[in-house]
Amino acid sequence: MGNRVSILVFGTSPPCQKCLQAEREARQAAAQFPPGEVTVEKQDAFSETGQKYGVMITPAVVINGRMVAAGRLLTEPELVELIKKERGD
């Protein structure tokens, strides 16, 4: 229980509204857990990291190395559930 969770939010540069919203939702979800347990990092979809995860459509969300959404905006409650699963809560 309480495993660390890393969230990567992939978007375009400059970011579109959906990409900005995806990052906002992820940060709000992360804020519901103890500080430092859930990290959120914004990444460019066309970066090497984006290629590594096969990002073809934005926004895309990767949690602990696993793509959980592509081309779809995850809401804060959806992300909280995914984080809880990842943590083993």
PDB file of N, CA and C in Angstrom:
ATOM      1  N   MET A   1       0.838  -1.186   0.000  1.00  0.00           N
ATOM      2  CA  MET A   1       0.000   0.000   0.000  1.00  0.00           C
ATOM      3  C   MET A   1       0.885   1.253   0.000  1.00  0.00           C
ATOM      4  N   GLY A   2       0.456   2.285  -0.724  1.00  0.00           N
ATOM      5  CA  GLY A   2       1.187   3.537  -0.737  1.00  0.00           C
ATOM      6  C   GLY A   2       2.393   3.567  -1.656  1.00  0.00           C
ATOM      7  N   ASN A   3       2.344   2.800  -2.748  1.00  0.00           N
ATOM      8  CA  ASN A   3       3.442   2.850  -3.712  1.00  0.00           C
ATOM      9  C   ASN A   3       3.459   4.201  -4.402  1.00  0.00           C
ATOM     10  N   ARG A   4       4.650   4.632  -4.794  1.00  0.00           N
ATOM     11  CA  ARG A   4       4.774   5.895  -5.515  1.00  0.00           C
ATOM     12  C   ARG A   4       4.186   5.744  -6.917  1.00  0.00           C
ATOM     13  N   VAL A   5       3.584   6.824  -7.396  1.00  0.00           N
ATOM     14  CA  VAL A   5       2.947   6.805  -8.711  1.00  0.00           C
ATOM     15  C   VAL A   5       3.477   7.965  -9.538  1.00  0.00           C
ATOM     16  N   SER A   6       3.873   7.648 -10.770  1.00  0.00           N
ATOM     17  CA  SER A   6       4.366   8.662 -11.694  1.00  0.00           C
ATOM     18  C   SER A   6       3.372   8.810 -12.847  1.00  0.00           C
ATOM     19  N   ILE A   7       2.926  10.035 -13.065  1.00  0.00           N
ATOM     20  CA  ILE A   7       1.991  10.310 -14.154  1.00  0.00           C
ATOM     21  C   ILE A   7       2.676  11.205 -15.176  1.00  0.00           C
ATOM     22  N   LEU A   8       2.667  10.772 -16.422  1.00  0.00           N
ATOM     23  CA  LEU A   8       3.167  11.598 -17.523  1.00  0.00           C
ATOM     24  C   LEU A   8       1.963  12.021 -18.349  1.00  0.00           C
ATOM     25  N   VAL A   9       1.839  13.322 -18.577  1.00  0.00           N
ATOM     26  CA  VAL A   9       0.757  13.844 -19.404  1.00  0.00           C
ATOM     27  C   VAL A   9       1.394  14.369 -20.693  1.00  0.00           C
ATOM     28  N   PHE A  10       1.033  13.748 -21.801  1.00  0.00           N
ATOM     29  CA  PHE A  10       1.592  14.144 -23.094  1.00  0.00           C
ATOM     30  C   PHE A  10       0.636  15.074 -23.821  1.00  0.00           C
ATOM     31  N   GLY A  11       1.202  16.169 -24.308  1.00  0.00           N
ATOM     32  CA  GLY A  11       0.406  17.134 -25.056  1.00  0.00           C
ATOM     33  C   GLY A  11       1.231  17.736 -26.167  1.00  0.00           C
ATOM     34  N   THR A  12       0.611  18.665 -26.870  1.00  0.00           N
ATOM     35  CA  THR A  12       1.286  19.336 -27.971  1.00  0.00           C
ATOM     36  C   THR A  12       2.023  20.566 -27.432  1.00  0.00           C
ATOM     37  N   SER A  13       2.915  21.094 -28.228  1.00  0.00           N
ATOM     38  CA  SER A  13       3.617  22.345 -27.894  1.00  0.00           C
ATOM     39  C   SER A  13       3.395  23.324 -29.025  1.00  0.00           C
ATOM     40  N   PRO A  14       2.774  24.463 -28.818  1.00  0.00           N
ATOM     41  CA  PRO A  14       2.142  24.887 -27.567  1.00  0.00           C
ATOM     42  C   PRO A  14       0.932  24.012 -27.247  1.00  0.00           C
ATOM     43  N   PRO A  15       0.596  23.893 -25.959  1.00  0.00           N
ATOM     44  CA  PRO A  15      -0.484  22.984 -25.564  1.00  0.00           C
ATOM     45  C   PRO A  15      -1.869  23.452 -26.012  1.00  0.00           C
ATOM     46  N   CYS A  16      -2.687  22.496 -26.413  1.00  0.00           N
ATOM     47  CA  CYS A  16      -4.080  22.814 -26.767  1.00  0.00           C
ATOM     48  C   CYS A  16      -4.893  22.839 -25.466  1.00  0.00           C
ATOM     49  N   GLN A  17      -6.125  23.282 -25.537  1.00  0.00           N
ATOM     50  CA  GLN A  17      -6.976  23.384 -24.341  1.00  0.00           C
ATOM     51  C   GLN A  17      -7.162  22.026 -23.657  1.00  0.00           C
ATOM     52  N   LYS A  18      -7.360  20.972 -24.461  1.00  0.00           N
ATOM     53  CA  LYS A  18      -7.562  19.644 -23.883  1.00  0.00           C
ATOM     54  C   LYS A  18      -6.313  19.163 -23.155  1.00  0.00           C
ATOM     55  N   CYS A  19      -5.148  19.480 -23.730  1.00  0.00           N
ATOM     56  CA  CYS A  19      -3.880  19.073 -23.107  1.00  0.00           C
ATOM     57  C   CYS A  19      -3.674  19.816 -21.785  1.00  0.00           C
ATOM     58  N   LEU A  20      -3.996  21.100 -21.764  1.00  0.00           N
ATOM     59  CA  LEU A  20      -3.903  21.882 -20.528  1.00  0.00           C
ATOM     60  C   LEU A  20      -4.850  21.322 -19.477  1.00  0.00           C
ATOM     61  N   GLN A  21      -6.058  20.974 -19.906  1.00  0.00           N
ATOM     62  CA  GLN A  21      -7.064  20.422 -18.998  1.00  0.00           C
ATOM     63  C   GLN A  21      -6.599  19.063 -18.448  1.00  0.00           C
ATOM     64  N   ALA A  22      -5.995  18.246 -19.322  1.00  0.00           N
ATOM     65  CA  ALA A  22      -5.509  16.927 -18.899  1.00  0.00           C
ATOM     66  C   ALA A  22      -4.465  17.074 -17.801  1.00  0.00           C
ATOM     67  N   GLU A  23      -3.568  18.036 -17.960  1.00  0.00           N
ATOM     68  CA  GLU A  23      -2.533  18.260 -16.947  1.00  0.00           C
ATOM     69  C   GLU A  23      -3.170  18.763 -15.646  1.00  0.00           C
ATOM     70  N   ARG A  24      -4.138  19.677 -15.768  1.00  0.00           N
ATOM     71  CA  ARG A  24      -4.831  20.230 -14.602  1.00  0.00           C
ATOM     72  C   ARG A  24      -5.540  19.111 -13.823  1.00  0.00           C
ATOM     73  N   GLU A  25      -6.250  18.246 -14.533  1.00  0.00           N
ATOM     74  CA  GLU A  25      -6.973  17.134 -13.885  1.00  0.00           C
ATOM     75  C   GLU A  25      -5.988  16.211 -13.155  1.00  0.00           C
ATOM     76  N   ALA A  26      -4.844  15.939 -13.802  1.00  0.00           N
ATOM     77  CA  ALA A  26      -3.842  15.058 -13.196  1.00  0.00           C
ATOM     78  C   ALA A  26      -3.263  15.683 -11.933  1.00  0.00           C
ATOM     79  N   ARG A  27      -2.988  16.986 -11.979  1.00  0.00           N
ATOM     80  CA  ARG A  27      -2.423  17.660 -10.801  1.00  0.00           C
ATOM     81  C   ARG A  27      -3.439  17.705  -9.655  1.00  0.00           C
ATOM     82  N   GLN A  28      -4.715  17.900  -9.990  1.00  0.00           N
ATOM     83  CA  GLN A  28      -5.760  17.924  -8.951  1.00  0.00           C
ATOM     84  C   GLN A  28      -5.907  16.534  -8.328  1.00  0.00           C
ATOM     85  N   ALA A  29      -5.829  15.491  -9.158  1.00  0.00           N
ATOM     86  CA  ALA A  29      -5.924  14.123  -8.642  1.00  0.00           C
ATOM     87  C   ALA A  29      -4.727  13.821  -7.739  1.00  0.00           C
ATOM     88  N   ALA A  30      -3.531  14.221  -8.171  1.00  0.00           N
ATOM     89  CA  ALA A  30      -2.310  13.971  -7.392  1.00  0.00           C
ATOM     90  C   ALA A  30      -2.364  14.671  -6.037  1.00  0.00           C
ATOM     91  N   ALA A  31      -3.013  15.841  -6.000  1.00  0.00           N
ATOM     92  CA  ALA A  31      -3.097  16.627  -4.768  1.00  0.00           C
ATOM     93  C   ALA A  31      -3.923  15.933  -3.685  1.00  0.00           C
ATOM     94  N   GLN A  32      -4.666  14.891  -4.043  1.00  0.00           N
ATOM     95  CA  GLN A  32      -5.492  14.176  -3.065  1.00  0.00           C
ATOM     96  C   GLN A  32      -4.707  13.113  -2.302  1.00  0.00           C
ATOM     97  N   PHE A  33      -3.423  12.979  -2.632  1.00  0.00           N
ATOM     98  CA  PHE A  33      -2.573  11.994  -1.981  1.00  0.00           C
ATOM     99  C   PHE A  33      -1.453  12.717  -1.243  1.00  0.00           C
ATOM    100  N   PRO A  34      -0.793  12.043  -0.286  1.00  0.00           N
ATOM    101  CA  PRO A  34       0.285  12.718   0.453  1.00  0.00           C
ATOM    102  C   PRO A  34       1.342  13.297  -0.488  1.00  0.00           C
ATOM    103  N   PRO A  35       1.896  14.460  -0.137  1.00  0.00           N
ATOM    104  CA  PRO A  35       2.896  15.120  -0.987  1.00  0.00           C
ATOM    105  C   PRO A  35       4.053  14.188  -1.338  1.00  0.00           C
ATOM    106  N   GLY A  36       4.436  14.195  -2.598  1.00  0.00           N
ATOM    107  CA  GLY A  36       5.561  13.398  -3.052  1.00  0.00           C
ATOM    108  C   GLY A  36       5.208  11.979  -3.461  1.00  0.00           C
ATOM    109  N   GLU A  37       3.993  11.522  -3.147  1.00  0.00           N
ATOM    110  CA  GLU A  37       3.613  10.146  -3.492  1.00  0.00           C
ATOM    111  C   GLU A  37       3.184  10.006  -4.942  1.00  0.00           C
ATOM    112  N   VAL A  38       2.612  11.088  -5.488  1.00  0.00           N
ATOM    113  CA  VAL A  38       2.157  11.069  -6.878  1.00  0.00           C
ATOM    114  C   VAL A  38       2.801  12.248  -7.599  1.00  0.00           C
ATOM    115  N   THR A  39       3.619  11.948  -8.605  1.00  0.00           N
ATOM    116  CA  THR A  39       4.252  13.021  -9.369  1.00  0.00           C
ATOM    117  C   THR A  39       3.580  13.141 -10.723  1.00  0.00           C
ATOM    118  N   VAL A  40       3.452  14.383 -11.188  1.00  0.00           N
ATOM    119  CA  VAL A  40       2.853  14.665 -12.487  1.00  0.00           C
ATOM    120  C   VAL A  40       3.875  15.433 -13.307  1.00  0.00           C
ATOM    121  N   GLU A  41       4.114  14.958 -14.507  1.00  0.00           N
ATOM    122  CA  GLU A  41       5.076  15.611 -15.383  1.00  0.00           C
ATOM    123  C   GLU A  41       4.449  15.808 -16.757  1.00  0.00           C
ATOM    124  N   LYS A  42       4.571  17.029 -17.260  1.00  0.00           N
ATOM    125  CA  LYS A  42       4.055  17.314 -18.604  1.00  0.00           C
ATOM    126  C   LYS A  42       5.168  17.000 -19.605  1.00  0.00           C
ATOM    127  N   GLN A  43       4.793  16.336 -20.681  1.00  0.00           N
ATOM    128  CA  GLN A  43       5.764  15.958 -21.713  1.00  0.00           C
ATOM    129  C   GLN A  43       5.232  16.363 -23.085  1.00  0.00           C
ATOM    130  N   ASP A  44       6.148  16.658 -23.986  1.00  0.00           N
ATOM    131  CA  ASP A  44       5.759  16.941 -25.373  1.00  0.00           C
ATOM    132  C   ASP A  44       5.508  15.605 -26.074  1.00  0.00           C
ATOM    133  N   ALA A  45       4.374  15.521 -26.743  1.00  0.00           N
ATOM    134  CA  ALA A  45       4.011  14.278 -27.438  1.00  0.00           C
ATOM    135  C   ALA A  45       5.040  13.885 -28.493  1.00  0.00           C
ATOM    136  N   PHE A  46       5.749  14.871 -29.032  1.00  0.00           N
ATOM    137  CA  PHE A  46       6.684  14.584 -30.109  1.00  0.00           C
ATOM    138  C   PHE A  46       8.123  14.429 -29.614  1.00  0.00           C
ATOM    139  N   SER A  47       8.286  14.331 -28.296  1.00  0.00           N
ATOM    140  CA  SER A  47       9.612  14.151 -27.716  1.00  0.00           C
ATOM    141  C   SER A  47      10.022  12.684 -27.830  1.00  0.00           C
ATOM    142  N   GLU A  48      11.261  12.397 -27.446  1.00  0.00           N
ATOM    143  CA  GLU A  48      11.738  11.006 -27.422  1.00  0.00           C
ATOM    144  C   GLU A  48      10.891  10.180 -26.473  1.00  0.00           C
ATOM    145  N   THR A  49      10.519  10.779 -25.351  1.00  0.00           N
ATOM    146  CA  THR A  49       9.682  10.065 -24.379  1.00  0.00           C
ATOM    147  C   THR A  49       8.333   9.727 -24.994  1.00  0.00           C
ATOM    148  N   GLY A  50       7.763  10.679 -25.733  1.00  0.00           N
ATOM    149  CA  GLY A  50       6.491  10.427 -26.414  1.00  0.00           C
ATOM    150  C   GLY A  50       6.612   9.288 -27.409  1.00  0.00           C
ATOM    151  N   GLN A  51       7.715   9.241 -28.133  1.00  0.00           N
ATOM    152  CA  GLN A  51       7.950   8.160 -29.094  1.00  0.00           C
ATOM    153  C   GLN A  51       8.099   6.828 -28.367  1.00  0.00           C
ATOM    154  N   LYS A  52       8.787   6.850 -27.230  1.00  0.00           N
ATOM    155  CA  LYS A  52       9.013   5.635 -26.431  1.00  0.00           C
ATOM    156  C   LYS A  52       7.671   4.985 -26.059  1.00  0.00           C
ATOM    157  N   TYR A  53       6.687   5.825 -25.720  1.00  0.00           N
ATOM    158  CA  TYR A  53       5.377   5.299 -25.314  1.00  0.00           C
ATOM    159  C   TYR A  53       4.401   5.173 -26.490  1.00  0.00           C
ATOM    160  N   GLY A  54       4.860   5.537 -27.678  1.00  0.00           N
ATOM    161  CA  GLY A  54       4.005   5.403 -28.862  1.00  0.00           C
ATOM    162  C   GLY A  54       2.838   6.380 -28.883  1.00  0.00           C
ATOM    163  N   VAL A  55       3.052   7.579 -28.364  1.00  0.00           N
ATOM    164  CA  VAL A  55       1.984   8.579 -28.340  1.00  0.00           C
ATOM    165  C   VAL A  55       1.686   9.030 -29.775  1.00  0.00           C
ATOM    166  N   MET A  56       0.459   8.804 -30.220  1.00  0.00           N
ATOM    167  CA  MET A  56       0.040   9.185 -31.565  1.00  0.00           C
ATOM    168  C   MET A  56      -1.030  10.267 -31.549  1.00  0.00           C
ATOM    169  N   ILE A  57      -1.715  10.386 -30.410  1.00  0.00           N
ATOM    170  CA  ILE A  57      -2.829  11.321 -30.305  1.00  0.00           C
ATOM    171  C   ILE A  57      -2.814  11.908 -28.891  1.00  0.00           C
ATOM    172  N   THR A  58      -3.187  13.189 -28.790  1.00  0.00           N
ATOM    173  CA  THR A  58      -3.160  13.851 -27.482  1.00  0.00           C
ATOM    174  C   THR A  58      -4.567  14.235 -27.054  1.00  0.00           C
ATOM    175  N   PRO A  59      -4.789  14.476 -25.777  1.00  0.00           N
ATOM    176  CA  PRO A  59      -3.840  14.232 -24.700  1.00  0.00           C
ATOM    177  C   PRO A  59      -3.654  12.735 -24.464  1.00  0.00           C
ATOM    178  N   ALA A  60      -2.491  12.370 -23.965  1.00  0.00           N
ATOM    179  CA  ALA A  60      -2.203  10.977 -23.609  1.00  0.00           C
ATOM    180  C   ALA A  60      -1.684  10.973 -22.181  1.00  0.00           C
ATOM    181  N   VAL A  61      -2.068   9.936 -21.433  1.00  0.00           N
ATOM    182  CA  VAL A  61      -1.655   9.835 -20.034  1.00  0.00           C
ATOM    183  C   VAL A  61      -1.008   8.472 -19.805  1.00  0.00           C
ATOM    184  N   VAL A  62       0.183   8.503 -19.215  1.00  0.00           N
ATOM    185  CA  VAL A  62       0.924   7.287 -18.877  1.00  0.00           C
ATOM    186  C   VAL A  62       1.091   7.266 -17.364  1.00  0.00           C
ATOM    187  N   ILE A  63       0.674   6.159 -16.744  1.00  0.00           N
ATOM    188  CA  ILE A  63       0.827   6.014 -15.294  1.00  0.00           C
ATOM    189  C   ILE A  63       1.780   4.847 -15.038  1.00  0.00           C
ATOM    190  N   ASN A  64       2.874   5.153 -14.339  1.00  0.00           N
ATOM    191  CA  ASN A  64       3.896   4.146 -14.025  1.00  0.00           C
ATOM    192  C   ASN A  64       4.292   3.332 -15.259  1.00  0.00           C
ATOM    193  N   GLY A  65       4.502   4.036 -16.379  1.00  0.00           N
ATOM    194  CA  GLY A  65       4.998   3.384 -17.591  1.00  0.00           C
ATOM    195  C   GLY A  65       3.950   2.712 -18.450  1.00  0.00           C
ATOM    196  N   ARG A  66       2.666   2.833 -18.064  1.00  0.00           N
ATOM    197  CA  ARG A  66       1.600   2.179 -18.823  1.00  0.00           C
ATOM    198  C   ARG A  66       0.632   3.236 -19.354  1.00  0.00           C
ATOM    199  N   MET A  67       0.390   3.195 -20.663  1.00  0.00           N
ATOM    200  CA  MET A  67      -0.554   4.133 -21.285  1.00  0.00           C
ATOM    201  C   MET A  67      -1.968   3.805 -20.797  1.00  0.00           C
ATOM    202  N   VAL A  68      -2.629   4.804 -20.214  1.00  0.00           N
ATOM    203  CA  VAL A  68      -3.987   4.580 -19.707  1.00  0.00           C
ATOM    204  C   VAL A  68      -5.043   5.362 -20.489  1.00  0.00           C
ATOM    205  N   ALA A  69      -4.595   6.343 -21.280  1.00  0.00           N
ATOM    206  CA  ALA A  69      -5.543   7.108 -22.095  1.00  0.00           C
ATOM    207  C   ALA A  69      -4.803   7.778 -23.238  1.00  0.00           C
ATOM    208  N   ALA A  70      -5.445   7.780 -24.401  1.00  0.00           N
ATOM    209  CA  ALA A  70      -4.886   8.488 -25.559  1.00  0.00           C
ATOM    210  C   ALA A  70      -6.043   9.112 -26.327  1.00  0.00           C
ATOM    211  N   GLY A  71      -5.950  10.424 -26.559  1.00  0.00           N
ATOM    212  CA  GLY A  71      -6.997  11.116 -27.300  1.00  0.00           C
ATOM    213  C   GLY A  71      -8.269  11.306 -26.501  1.00  0.00           C
ATOM    214  N   ARG A  72      -8.169  11.077 -25.203  1.00  0.00           N
ATOM    215  CA  ARG A  72      -9.346  11.194 -24.337  1.00  0.00           C
ATOM    216  C   ARG A  72      -8.930  11.861 -23.038  1.00  0.00           C
ATOM    217  N   LEU A  73      -9.746  12.767 -22.598  1.00  0.00           N
ATOM    218  CA  LEU A  73      -9.485  13.502 -21.361  1.00  0.00           C
ATOM    219  C   LEU A  73      -9.970  12.666 -20.179  1.00  0.00           C
ATOM    220  N   LEU A  74      -9.051  12.325 -19.273  1.00  0.00           N
ATOM    221  CA  LEU A  74      -9.444  11.623 -18.048  1.00  0.00           C
ATOM    222  C   LEU A  74      -9.823  12.669 -17.008  1.00  0.00           C
ATOM    223  N   THR A  75     -10.917  12.438 -16.309  1.00  0.00           N
ATOM    224  CA  THR A  75     -11.343  13.372 -15.273  1.00  0.00           C
ATOM    225  C   THR A  75     -10.575  13.101 -13.978  1.00  0.00           C
ATOM    226  N   GLU A  76     -10.615  14.064 -13.087  1.00  0.00           N
ATOM    227  CA  GLU A  76      -9.945  13.906 -11.793  1.00  0.00           C
ATOM    228  C   GLU A  76     -10.402  12.635 -11.063  1.00  0.00           C
ATOM    229  N   PRO A  77     -11.731  12.364 -10.950  1.00  0.00           N
ATOM    230  CA  PRO A  77     -12.157  11.131 -10.266  1.00  0.00           C
ATOM    231  C   PRO A  77     -11.634   9.863 -10.955  1.00  0.00           C
ATOM    232  N   GLU A  78     -11.594   9.852 -12.292  1.00  0.00           N
ATOM    233  CA  GLU A  78     -11.069   8.678 -13.008  1.00  0.00           C
ATOM    234  C   GLU A  78      -9.591   8.477 -12.672  1.00  0.00           C
ATOM    235  N   LEU A  79      -8.851   9.576 -12.651  1.00  0.00           N
ATOM    236  CA  LEU A  79      -7.424   9.507 -12.346  1.00  0.00           C
ATOM    237  C   LEU A  79      -7.191   9.071 -10.904  1.00  0.00           C
ATOM    238  N   VAL A  80      -8.002   9.562  -9.982  1.00  0.00           N
ATOM    239  CA  VAL A  80      -7.870   9.164  -8.573  1.00  0.00           C
ATOM    240  C   VAL A  80      -8.029   7.648  -8.458  1.00  0.00           C
ATOM    241  N   GLU A  81      -9.010   7.080  -9.150  1.00  0.00           N
ATOM    242  CA  GLU A  81      -9.224   5.626  -9.124  1.00  0.00           C
ATOM    243  C   GLU A  81      -8.024   4.878  -9.685  1.00  0.00           C
ATOM    244  N   LEU A  82      -7.481   5.361 -10.815  1.00  0.00           N
ATOM    245  CA  LEU A  82      -6.308   4.721 -11.410  1.00  0.00           C
ATOM    246  C   LEU A  82      -5.101   4.801 -10.480  1.00  0.00           C
ATOM    247  N   ILE A  83      -4.934   5.944  -9.811  1.00  0.00           N
ATOM    248  CA  ILE A  83      -3.824   6.125  -8.872  1.00  0.00           C
ATOM    249  C   ILE A  83      -3.986   5.139  -7.700  1.00  0.00           C
ATOM    250  N   LYS A  84      -5.198   5.027  -7.173  1.00  0.00           N
ATOM    251  CA  LYS A  84      -5.460   4.120  -6.051  1.00  0.00           C
ATOM    252  C   LYS A  84      -5.126   2.682  -6.431  1.00  0.00           C
ATOM    253  N   LYS A  85      -5.519   2.279  -7.635  1.00  0.00           N
ATOM    254  CA  LYS A  85      -5.215   0.925  -8.111  1.00  0.00           C
ATOM    255  C   LYS A  85      -3.704   0.718  -8.177  1.00  0.00           C
ATOM    256  N   GLU A  86      -3.027   1.707  -8.728  1.00  0.00           N
ATOM    257  CA  GLU A  86      -1.573   1.632  -8.902  1.00  0.00           C
ATOM    258  C   GLU A  86      -0.870   1.563  -7.541  1.00  0.00           C
ATOM    259  N   ARG A  87      -1.402   2.267  -6.564  1.00  0.00           N
ATOM    260  CA  ARG A  87      -0.814   2.281  -5.218  1.00  0.00           C
ATOM    261  C   ARG A  87      -1.127   1.021  -4.439  1.00  0.00           C
ATOM    262  N   GLY A  88      -2.143   0.303  -4.883  1.00  0.00           N
ATOM    263  CA  GLY A  88      -2.555  -0.899  -4.154  1.00  0.00           C
ATOM    264  C   GLY A  88      -3.471  -0.584  -2.991  1.00  0.00           C
ATOM    265  N   ASP A  89      -4.141   0.573  -3.056  1.00  0.00           N
ATOM    266  CA  ASP A  89      -5.081   0.969  -1.984  1.00  0.00           C
ATOM    267  C   ASP A  89      -6.322   0.088  -2.020  1.00  0.00           C
TER     268      ASP A  89
END
